Coordinates of C-alpha atoms and ligand atoms in Angstrom, one line a residue:
M9 CA 0.1 0.2 25.4
K10 CA 1.2 -3.0 26.4
A11 CA 1.9 -5.6 23.6
A12 CA 3.6 -9.1 23.3
V13 CA 6.5 -8.8 21.2
L14 CA 8.5 -11.5 19.3
R15 CA 12.2 -10.2 18.6
E16 CA 13.7 -13.4 17.3
P17 CA 12.6 -16.9 16.2
N18 CA 12.3 -19.5 18.9
T19 CA 12.3 -17.2 21.9
S20 CA 9.6 -16.2 24.3
L21 CA 7.3 -13.3 23.7
Q22 CA 8.2 -10.2 25.8
I23 CA 5.5 -7.8 27.1
E24 CA 6.8 -4.3 26.1
D25 CA 5.3 -0.7 25.9
L26 CA 4.4 0.2 22.3
D27 CA 2.9 3.3 20.7
L28 CA -0.1 2.7 18.3
A29 CA -1.0 5.3 15.7
D30 CA -4.5 6.7 15.3
P31 CA -6.7 4.8 12.7
G32 CA -6.0 6.2 9.2
P33 CA -8.7 6.3 6.5
G34 CA -11.0 3.3 6.3
E35 CA -9.5 1.9 9.7
V36 CA -10.8 1.5 13.1
R37 CA -9.0 1.2 16.6
V38 CA -10.2 -1.7 18.8
R39 CA -9.7 -2.1 22.5
M40 CA -9.0 -5.8 22.8
V41 CA -11.3 -8.0 25.2
A42 CA -9.8 -11.3 24.0
T43 CA -7.7 -12.8 21.5
G44 CA -7.2 -16.5 20.6
V45 CA -4.1 -18.3 20.6
C46 CA -3.6 -20.0 17.2
H47 CA -1.3 -22.6 15.8
T48 CA -0.3 -20.2 13.1
D49 CA 1.1 -17.8 15.8
A50 CA 3.3 -20.9 16.9
S51 CA 4.4 -21.4 13.3
A52 CA 5.5 -17.8 13.1
I53 CA 7.5 -18.1 16.4
S54 CA 9.0 -21.3 15.2
G55 CA 10.0 -20.0 11.8
A56 CA 8.1 -22.3 9.9
I57 CA 6.2 -19.3 8.7
P58 CA 8.8 -16.7 8.1
V59 CA 7.8 -13.3 9.5
P60 CA 9.8 -9.9 9.9
M61 CA 10.8 -9.1 13.5
P62 CA 10.3 -7.4 15.8
I63 CA 6.7 -8.4 15.5
V64 CA 3.4 -8.3 17.5
L65 CA 1.7 -11.7 16.7
G66 CA -2.0 -12.5 17.4
H67 CA -4.9 -12.5 14.7
E68 CA -8.0 -14.1 16.8
G69 CA -8.9 -10.6 18.5
A70 CA -12.2 -9.4 19.6
G71 CA -13.1 -6.2 21.2
V72 CA -15.0 -3.0 21.3
V73 CA -14.4 -0.2 18.6
D74 CA -13.0 3.0 20.4
A75 CA -12.1 5.1 17.5
V76 CA -13.0 5.2 13.8
G77 CA -10.7 7.0 11.0
P78 CA -11.9 9.1 8.1
G79 CA -14.4 7.5 5.7
V80 CA -15.4 4.5 8.0
T81 CA -19.2 3.9 7.5
T82 CA -20.2 0.6 8.8
L83 CA -18.6 0.7 12.2
H84 CA -19.0 3.1 15.1
V85 CA -17.5 3.7 18.4
G86 CA -18.9 1.0 21.0
D87 CA -19.5 -1.7 18.3
H88 CA -18.5 -5.2 19.6
V89 CA -16.4 -6.8 16.8
V90 CA -14.6 -9.9 16.0
L91 CA -11.3 -9.3 14.0
S92 CA -10.7 -11.2 11.0
V93 CA -7.5 -13.1 9.8
M94 CA -8.9 -12.3 6.4
P95 CA -9.1 -8.6 6.0
S96 CA -9.7 -7.3 2.5
C97 CA -10.0 -4.2 0.5
G98 CA -13.4 -4.7 -1.0
K99 CA -12.5 -3.3 -4.1
C100 CA -10.0 -5.5 -5.9
A101 CA -11.0 -8.4 -8.5
S102 CA -11.1 -11.0 -5.9
C103 CA -13.2 -9.0 -3.5
V104 CA -15.7 -7.9 -6.2
T105 CA -16.1 -11.3 -7.3
G106 CA -17.0 -12.5 -3.8
Q107 CA -13.6 -14.3 -2.7
P108 CA -12.4 -11.6 -0.1
W109 CA -10.1 -14.4 1.2
L110 CA -8.0 -13.9 -1.9
C111 CA -8.1 -10.1 -1.5
Q112 CA -5.1 -9.0 -3.9
V113 CA -4.4 -6.1 -1.8
A114 CA -4.2 -7.9 1.5
A115 CA -2.3 -10.9 0.3
P116 CA 1.1 -9.4 -0.1
V117 CA 1.0 -7.5 3.4
L118 CA -0.4 -10.3 5.8
F119 CA 2.7 -11.9 6.4
A120 CA 5.1 -9.0 5.4
G121 CA 4.4 -7.1 8.6
K122 CA 2.5 -4.2 7.2
M123 CA -1.0 -2.8 7.1
L124 CA -3.1 -2.8 3.9
D125 CA -1.6 0.3 2.8
G126 CA 1.7 -0.9 3.2
T127 CA 2.7 1.2 6.3
Y128 CA 2.8 0.6 9.9
R129 CA 0.8 1.6 12.9
L130 CA 2.8 0.1 15.6
R131 CA 6.0 1.9 16.9
Q132 CA 8.5 1.6 19.8
D133 CA 10.9 4.6 20.4
G134 CA 10.0 5.9 16.7
S135 CA 10.9 2.4 15.1
A136 CA 8.3 0.5 13.4
V137 CA 7.3 -2.8 14.8
N138 CA 5.7 -5.4 12.2
H139 CA 2.1 -6.3 12.2
F140 CA 0.7 -10.0 11.6
F141 CA -2.4 -10.5 9.4
A142 CA -2.8 -6.6 9.8
Q143 CA -4.2 -7.2 13.1
S144 CA -1.5 -7.9 15.8
S145 CA -4.0 -8.9 18.6
F146 CA -1.5 -9.7 21.3
A147 CA -1.8 -6.1 22.4
E148 CA -4.4 -4.0 24.2
Y149 CA -5.4 -2.2 21.2
A150 CA -5.2 -2.8 17.6
V151 CA -5.8 -0.6 14.5
V152 CA -7.5 -2.7 11.6
T153 CA -9.1 -2.3 8.3
E154 CA -12.7 -1.6 8.3
L155 CA -13.5 -4.9 6.4
G156 CA -11.2 -6.7 8.8
A157 CA -13.6 -6.3 11.8
A158 CA -17.1 -7.9 11.8
K159 CA -19.6 -6.4 13.9
V160 CA -21.3 -9.0 16.3
R161 CA -24.3 -8.8 18.6
D162 CA -23.5 -7.1 21.8
D163 CA -24.7 -10.2 24.0
A164 CA -22.2 -12.4 22.5
P165 CA -19.3 -13.2 24.9
L166 CA -16.1 -11.9 23.3
D167 CA -13.9 -14.2 25.0
V168 CA -15.8 -17.1 23.6
V169 CA -16.2 -15.8 20.1
A170 CA -12.8 -14.4 19.5
P171 CA -11.6 -17.8 17.7
L172 CA -14.0 -17.1 15.0
A173 CA -11.4 -14.5 13.8
C174 CA -9.5 -17.4 12.4
G175 CA -9.6 -21.2 13.9
A176 CA -13.2 -21.7 14.5
S177 CA -14.3 -20.0 11.3
T178 CA -11.6 -21.9 9.2
G179 CA -13.1 -25.3 10.5
I180 CA -16.8 -24.3 10.2
G181 CA -16.2 -22.4 6.8
A182 CA -14.4 -25.4 5.3
V183 CA -17.3 -27.8 6.1
L184 CA -20.2 -25.2 5.5
N185 CA -18.8 -22.7 2.9
A186 CA -16.2 -24.7 0.7
A187 CA -17.6 -28.4 0.9
H188 CA -21.4 -27.5 1.5
V189 CA -21.6 -30.9 3.3
E190 CA -25.2 -32.2 3.0
P191 CA -27.3 -34.3 5.6
G192 CA -26.3 -37.9 5.6
A193 CA -22.9 -37.3 3.9
S194 CA -19.8 -39.1 5.3
V195 CA -17.1 -37.1 6.5
A196 CA -13.6 -37.7 8.0
V197 CA -11.7 -35.0 10.0
F198 CA -7.9 -35.3 10.2
G199 CA -6.7 -33.3 13.2
C200 CA -9.0 -32.4 16.3
G201 CA -7.2 -29.1 17.4
G202 CA -9.2 -25.9 17.5
V203 CA -9.7 -25.9 13.8
G204 CA -10.8 -29.6 13.5
L205 CA -13.3 -29.6 16.4
S206 CA -14.8 -26.5 14.8
G207 CA -15.2 -28.7 11.6
I208 CA -16.7 -31.5 13.5
M209 CA -19.4 -29.1 15.1
A210 CA -20.2 -27.9 11.7
A211 CA -20.4 -31.5 10.1
R212 CA -22.8 -32.2 13.0
L213 CA -24.7 -29.3 12.2
A214 CA -25.0 -30.2 8.7
G215 CA -26.3 -33.6 9.3
A216 CA -23.2 -35.6 8.3
D217 CA -23.2 -39.1 9.3
P218 CA -20.9 -40.7 9.9
I219 CA -18.4 -38.1 11.4
I220 CA -15.1 -39.9 11.7
A221 CA -12.4 -38.0 13.7
V222 CA -8.8 -38.8 13.4
D223 CA -5.9 -37.8 15.8
V224 CA -2.9 -39.1 17.4
L225 CA -3.8 -38.1 21.0
P226 CA -6.6 -39.9 22.9
N227 CA -7.7 -36.6 24.8
K228 CA -8.4 -34.9 21.5
L229 CA -10.4 -37.8 20.3
E230 CA -12.6 -37.7 23.5
M231 CA -13.1 -34.0 22.8
A232 CA -14.0 -34.8 19.1
A233 CA -16.8 -37.4 20.2
S234 CA -18.3 -34.6 22.7
F235 CA -18.5 -32.4 19.6
G236 CA -20.2 -34.8 17.5
A237 CA -17.8 -37.4 16.1
T238 CA -19.6 -40.6 15.5
H239 CA -16.3 -42.8 15.2
L240 CA -12.8 -42.3 16.6
V241 CA -9.5 -43.3 14.7
N242 CA -6.4 -43.2 16.7
A243 CA -3.8 -42.7 13.8
A244 CA -0.8 -43.5 16.2
Q245 CA -2.3 -47.1 16.6
A246 CA -3.1 -48.0 13.0
D247 CA -3.2 -46.7 9.5
P248 CA -6.1 -44.1 9.6
V249 CA -7.0 -44.7 5.9
Q250 CA -7.5 -48.4 6.4
Q251 CA -9.5 -47.5 9.5
I252 CA -11.8 -45.2 7.4
R253 CA -12.2 -47.6 4.7
D254 CA -13.1 -50.3 7.3
L255 CA -15.7 -47.9 8.5
T256 CA -17.2 -47.2 5.1
H257 CA -17.5 -50.7 3.3
G258 CA -14.1 -50.4 2.0
F259 CA -15.0 -47.4 -0.4
G260 CA -13.8 -44.2 1.7
V261 CA -15.8 -41.2 2.7
D262 CA -17.6 -38.4 0.7
Y263 CA -15.5 -35.6 2.2
A264 CA -12.3 -35.6 4.3
F265 CA -10.6 -32.6 5.8
E266 CA -6.9 -32.0 6.6
F267 CA -6.9 -29.8 9.6
I268 CA -3.2 -30.2 10.7
G269 CA -0.7 -28.9 8.1
R270 CA 1.1 -31.9 7.4
K271 CA 2.4 -33.5 4.2
D272 CA 1.6 -37.1 5.4
T273 CA -1.8 -36.1 6.5
M274 CA -2.6 -34.4 3.4
E275 CA -1.8 -37.6 1.3
Q276 CA -4.0 -39.7 3.7
V277 CA -7.1 -37.3 3.2
I278 CA -6.9 -37.9 -0.5
E279 CA -6.6 -41.7 -0.1
A280 CA -9.6 -41.5 2.6
I281 CA -12.1 -40.3 -0.1
H282 CA -13.7 -42.5 -2.5
P283 CA -13.6 -41.9 -6.3
G284 CA -15.7 -38.9 -6.9
G285 CA -15.2 -37.8 -3.4
H286 CA -14.0 -34.5 -2.2
A287 CA -10.7 -33.9 -0.1
Y288 CA -10.1 -30.5 1.3
I289 CA -6.6 -29.4 2.3
V290 CA -7.1 -26.7 5.3
G291 CA -4.0 -26.9 7.4
G292 CA -1.1 -24.6 6.9
A293 CA 2.1 -26.7 6.2
P294 CA 5.7 -25.1 6.9
V295 CA 6.7 -23.1 3.6
G296 CA 8.0 -25.4 0.9
T297 CA 5.9 -28.4 1.8
R298 CA 4.7 -30.7 -1.2
F299 CA 2.3 -33.5 -1.2
S300 CA 1.6 -36.1 -3.8
A301 CA -1.3 -38.3 -4.7
D302 CA -1.5 -41.6 -6.4
A303 CA -2.2 -40.7 -10.0
L304 CA -4.3 -43.7 -10.9
G305 CA -6.8 -43.4 -8.0
F306 CA -6.9 -39.5 -8.8
L307 CA -7.9 -40.2 -12.6
F308 CA -11.2 -41.8 -11.0
G309 CA -12.6 -38.3 -10.2
K310 CA -10.9 -37.4 -7.0
N311 CA -11.5 -33.8 -6.1
V312 CA -8.7 -32.3 -4.2
H313 CA -9.3 -28.4 -2.9
G314 CA -7.4 -26.0 -0.9
V315 CA -9.4 -23.9 1.4
V316 CA -7.8 -21.0 3.0
G317 CA -9.5 -19.4 6.2
G318 CA -12.6 -21.5 5.5
F319 CA -13.6 -19.1 2.7
T320 CA -14.9 -16.9 5.3
R321 CA -16.6 -13.7 4.3
P322 CA -15.8 -11.9 7.7
T323 CA -18.7 -9.4 7.8
V324 CA -21.2 -12.0 6.6
D325 CA -20.1 -15.5 8.2
I326 CA -18.8 -14.3 11.5
P327 CA -22.2 -12.6 12.8
R328 CA -23.7 -15.8 11.3
F329 CA -21.6 -18.2 13.2
V330 CA -22.1 -16.0 16.6
N331 CA -25.9 -16.5 15.8
L332 CA -25.6 -20.3 15.6
Y333 CA -23.6 -20.1 18.7
M334 CA -26.2 -18.0 20.8
N335 CA -28.9 -20.2 19.5
G336 CA -27.2 -23.4 20.9
K337 CA -26.2 -24.8 17.3
L338 CA -22.4 -24.4 17.6
P339 CA -20.7 -25.1 21.0
L340 CA -18.2 -22.6 20.7
D341 CA -17.8 -22.0 24.5
R342 CA -16.5 -25.7 24.9
L343 CA -13.8 -25.1 22.5
V344 CA -12.1 -22.3 24.8
S345 CA -10.5 -24.6 27.1
R346 CA -8.3 -22.0 29.0
R347 CA -8.1 -18.3 29.7
Y348 CA -4.8 -16.6 30.4
S349 CA -3.7 -13.0 31.1
L350 CA -1.3 -11.2 28.4
S351 CA 1.4 -11.6 30.8
E352 CA 0.8 -15.5 30.7
I353 CA 0.9 -15.6 27.1
N354 CA 4.0 -18.0 26.8
D355 CA 2.2 -20.6 29.1
A356 CA -0.7 -20.5 26.4
F357 CA 1.8 -21.6 23.8
E358 CA 3.3 -24.3 26.1
A359 CA -0.1 -25.8 26.7
M360 CA -0.7 -25.9 23.0
H361 CA 2.5 -27.7 22.4
H362 CA 1.6 -30.1 24.9
G363 CA -1.9 -31.0 23.3
E364 CA -3.6 -29.9 26.5
V365 CA -6.1 -27.5 24.9
A366 CA -8.7 -27.2 22.2
R367 CA -8.1 -23.4 22.2
S368 CA -6.8 -21.0 24.7
V369 CA -7.9 -17.3 24.9
I370 CA -5.9 -14.3 26.2
V371 CA -8.4 -12.1 28.0
F372 CA -7.4 -8.3 28.7
Ligands
APR19 N1 -2.3 -37.5 12.4 C1 -3.6 -37.1 12.9 N2 -3.6 -36.0 13.8 C2 -2.6 -35.2 14.0 C3 -1.3 -35.7 13.5 C4 -1.3 -37.0 12.7 N3 -0.3 -37.3 12.2 N4 -0.4 -34.8 13.8 C5 -0.9 -34.0 14.7 N5 -2.2 -34.4 14.9 C6 -3.1 -33.6 15.6 C7 -2.8 -33.1 16.9 O1 -2.8 -34.0 18.0 C8 -3.9 -32.1 17.2 O2 -4.9 -32.5 17.9 O3 -3.8 -32.4 15.0 C9 -4.4 -31.5 15.8 C10 -3.7 -30.0 15.3 O4 -4.4 -29.1 16.4 P1 -3.6 -27.8 16.7 O5 -2.2 -28.0 17.0 O6 -4.4 -27.4 18.0 O7 -3.9 -26.8 15.6 P2 -5.1 -25.8 15.0 O8 -5.1 -24.6 15.7 O9 -6.1 -26.8 15.2 O10 -4.7 -25.7 13.7 C11 -4.7 -26.7 12.7 O11 -5.1 -25.3 10.8 O12 -5.3 -23.3 10.2 C12 -4.6 -24.2 10.3 O13 -2.3 -23.2 10.7 C13 -3.3 -24.1 11.3 O14 -2.0 -25.8 10.4 C14 -2.7 -25.3 11.5 C15 -4.2 -26.2 11.3
ZN20 ZN1 -5.1 -18.7 13.1
ZN21 ZN1 -9.4 -7.0 -2.3

């Protein structure tokens, strides 16, 4: 099969022929129909997130099951699935206590290039090629673990719902699963990329008001308005924390979300909430990044939370979010700004770096 391979940091992905082993016990093989291009793939390319190479990136895949391994009971050939950035074993203490995003079997392998059992399915000329998030969806086929593939309704367009594998679910889940934002709550969203815009959609669905969008790019703020932001704050023009306070009687918001992955904006979301408010760190910062908070302000009941992957329970939440899209409640279709073929994948990263797109999707 054809796959996009990264051989060295900061180089272009090369389309190469790879071998893919049959699905093992508890695994399925998926014929890829579409896969989103996420900022975390770019972080792996740049080295901000170190990964072993050569590697096939991609972790927002969606497709059709075309083979099932021994012991698979919940998926069948022909099922439409959205793959998840949060595959899990279903059996460890984190999984059994309802936190599959912390799966103790998956955590050590997701950035280590391996499948959940510590081995490889991808090979070239007999040598192992590394996996990303035990998924590697920048390829025509992928073998994934059963609980890393969420069956979705057949009538859902896979090129629209693919970003629910990671970015869209991360934004929606942060708002609905982690924060449980209630009607009338005041919300600030820092970062209006694919993740932040998904957070804005969810805040609107939850009935939040106001919804204050923060970005440094005017075109991203325009998109934010079209997804339901009630107020727009350009952080390149003036201090975003002061602008948020000005919009909230000097007090700050109930909930603030960091959907970027930067130290300065992580510190800003903590400043943007009122005493007793809740700040959520959702963006993935480069390894080694630290942030700090004003100690006296913190003393007055500020709550700061880390939310990985929107606390998504893939097989429960992804079909739920797909239904909300199909019923007109989450405009995921407008998130997908551009479609590229696999051979054009480097152009998709260029467009991301230039801030031109909310989300690009590779279609096979
Ligand atoms: N203040 C406000 N907004 C900023 C700033 C800043 N200082 N710097 C960048 N931004 C905006 C960008 O203009 C862009 O619109 O943040 C947005 C980030 O969007 P994308 O690059 O499209 O990233 P996205 O895919 O949405 O992911 C965001 O979530 O899951 C994590 O790893 C992922 O860290 C990444 C984050
Ligand atoms: Zn991602
Ligand atoms: Zn587990």
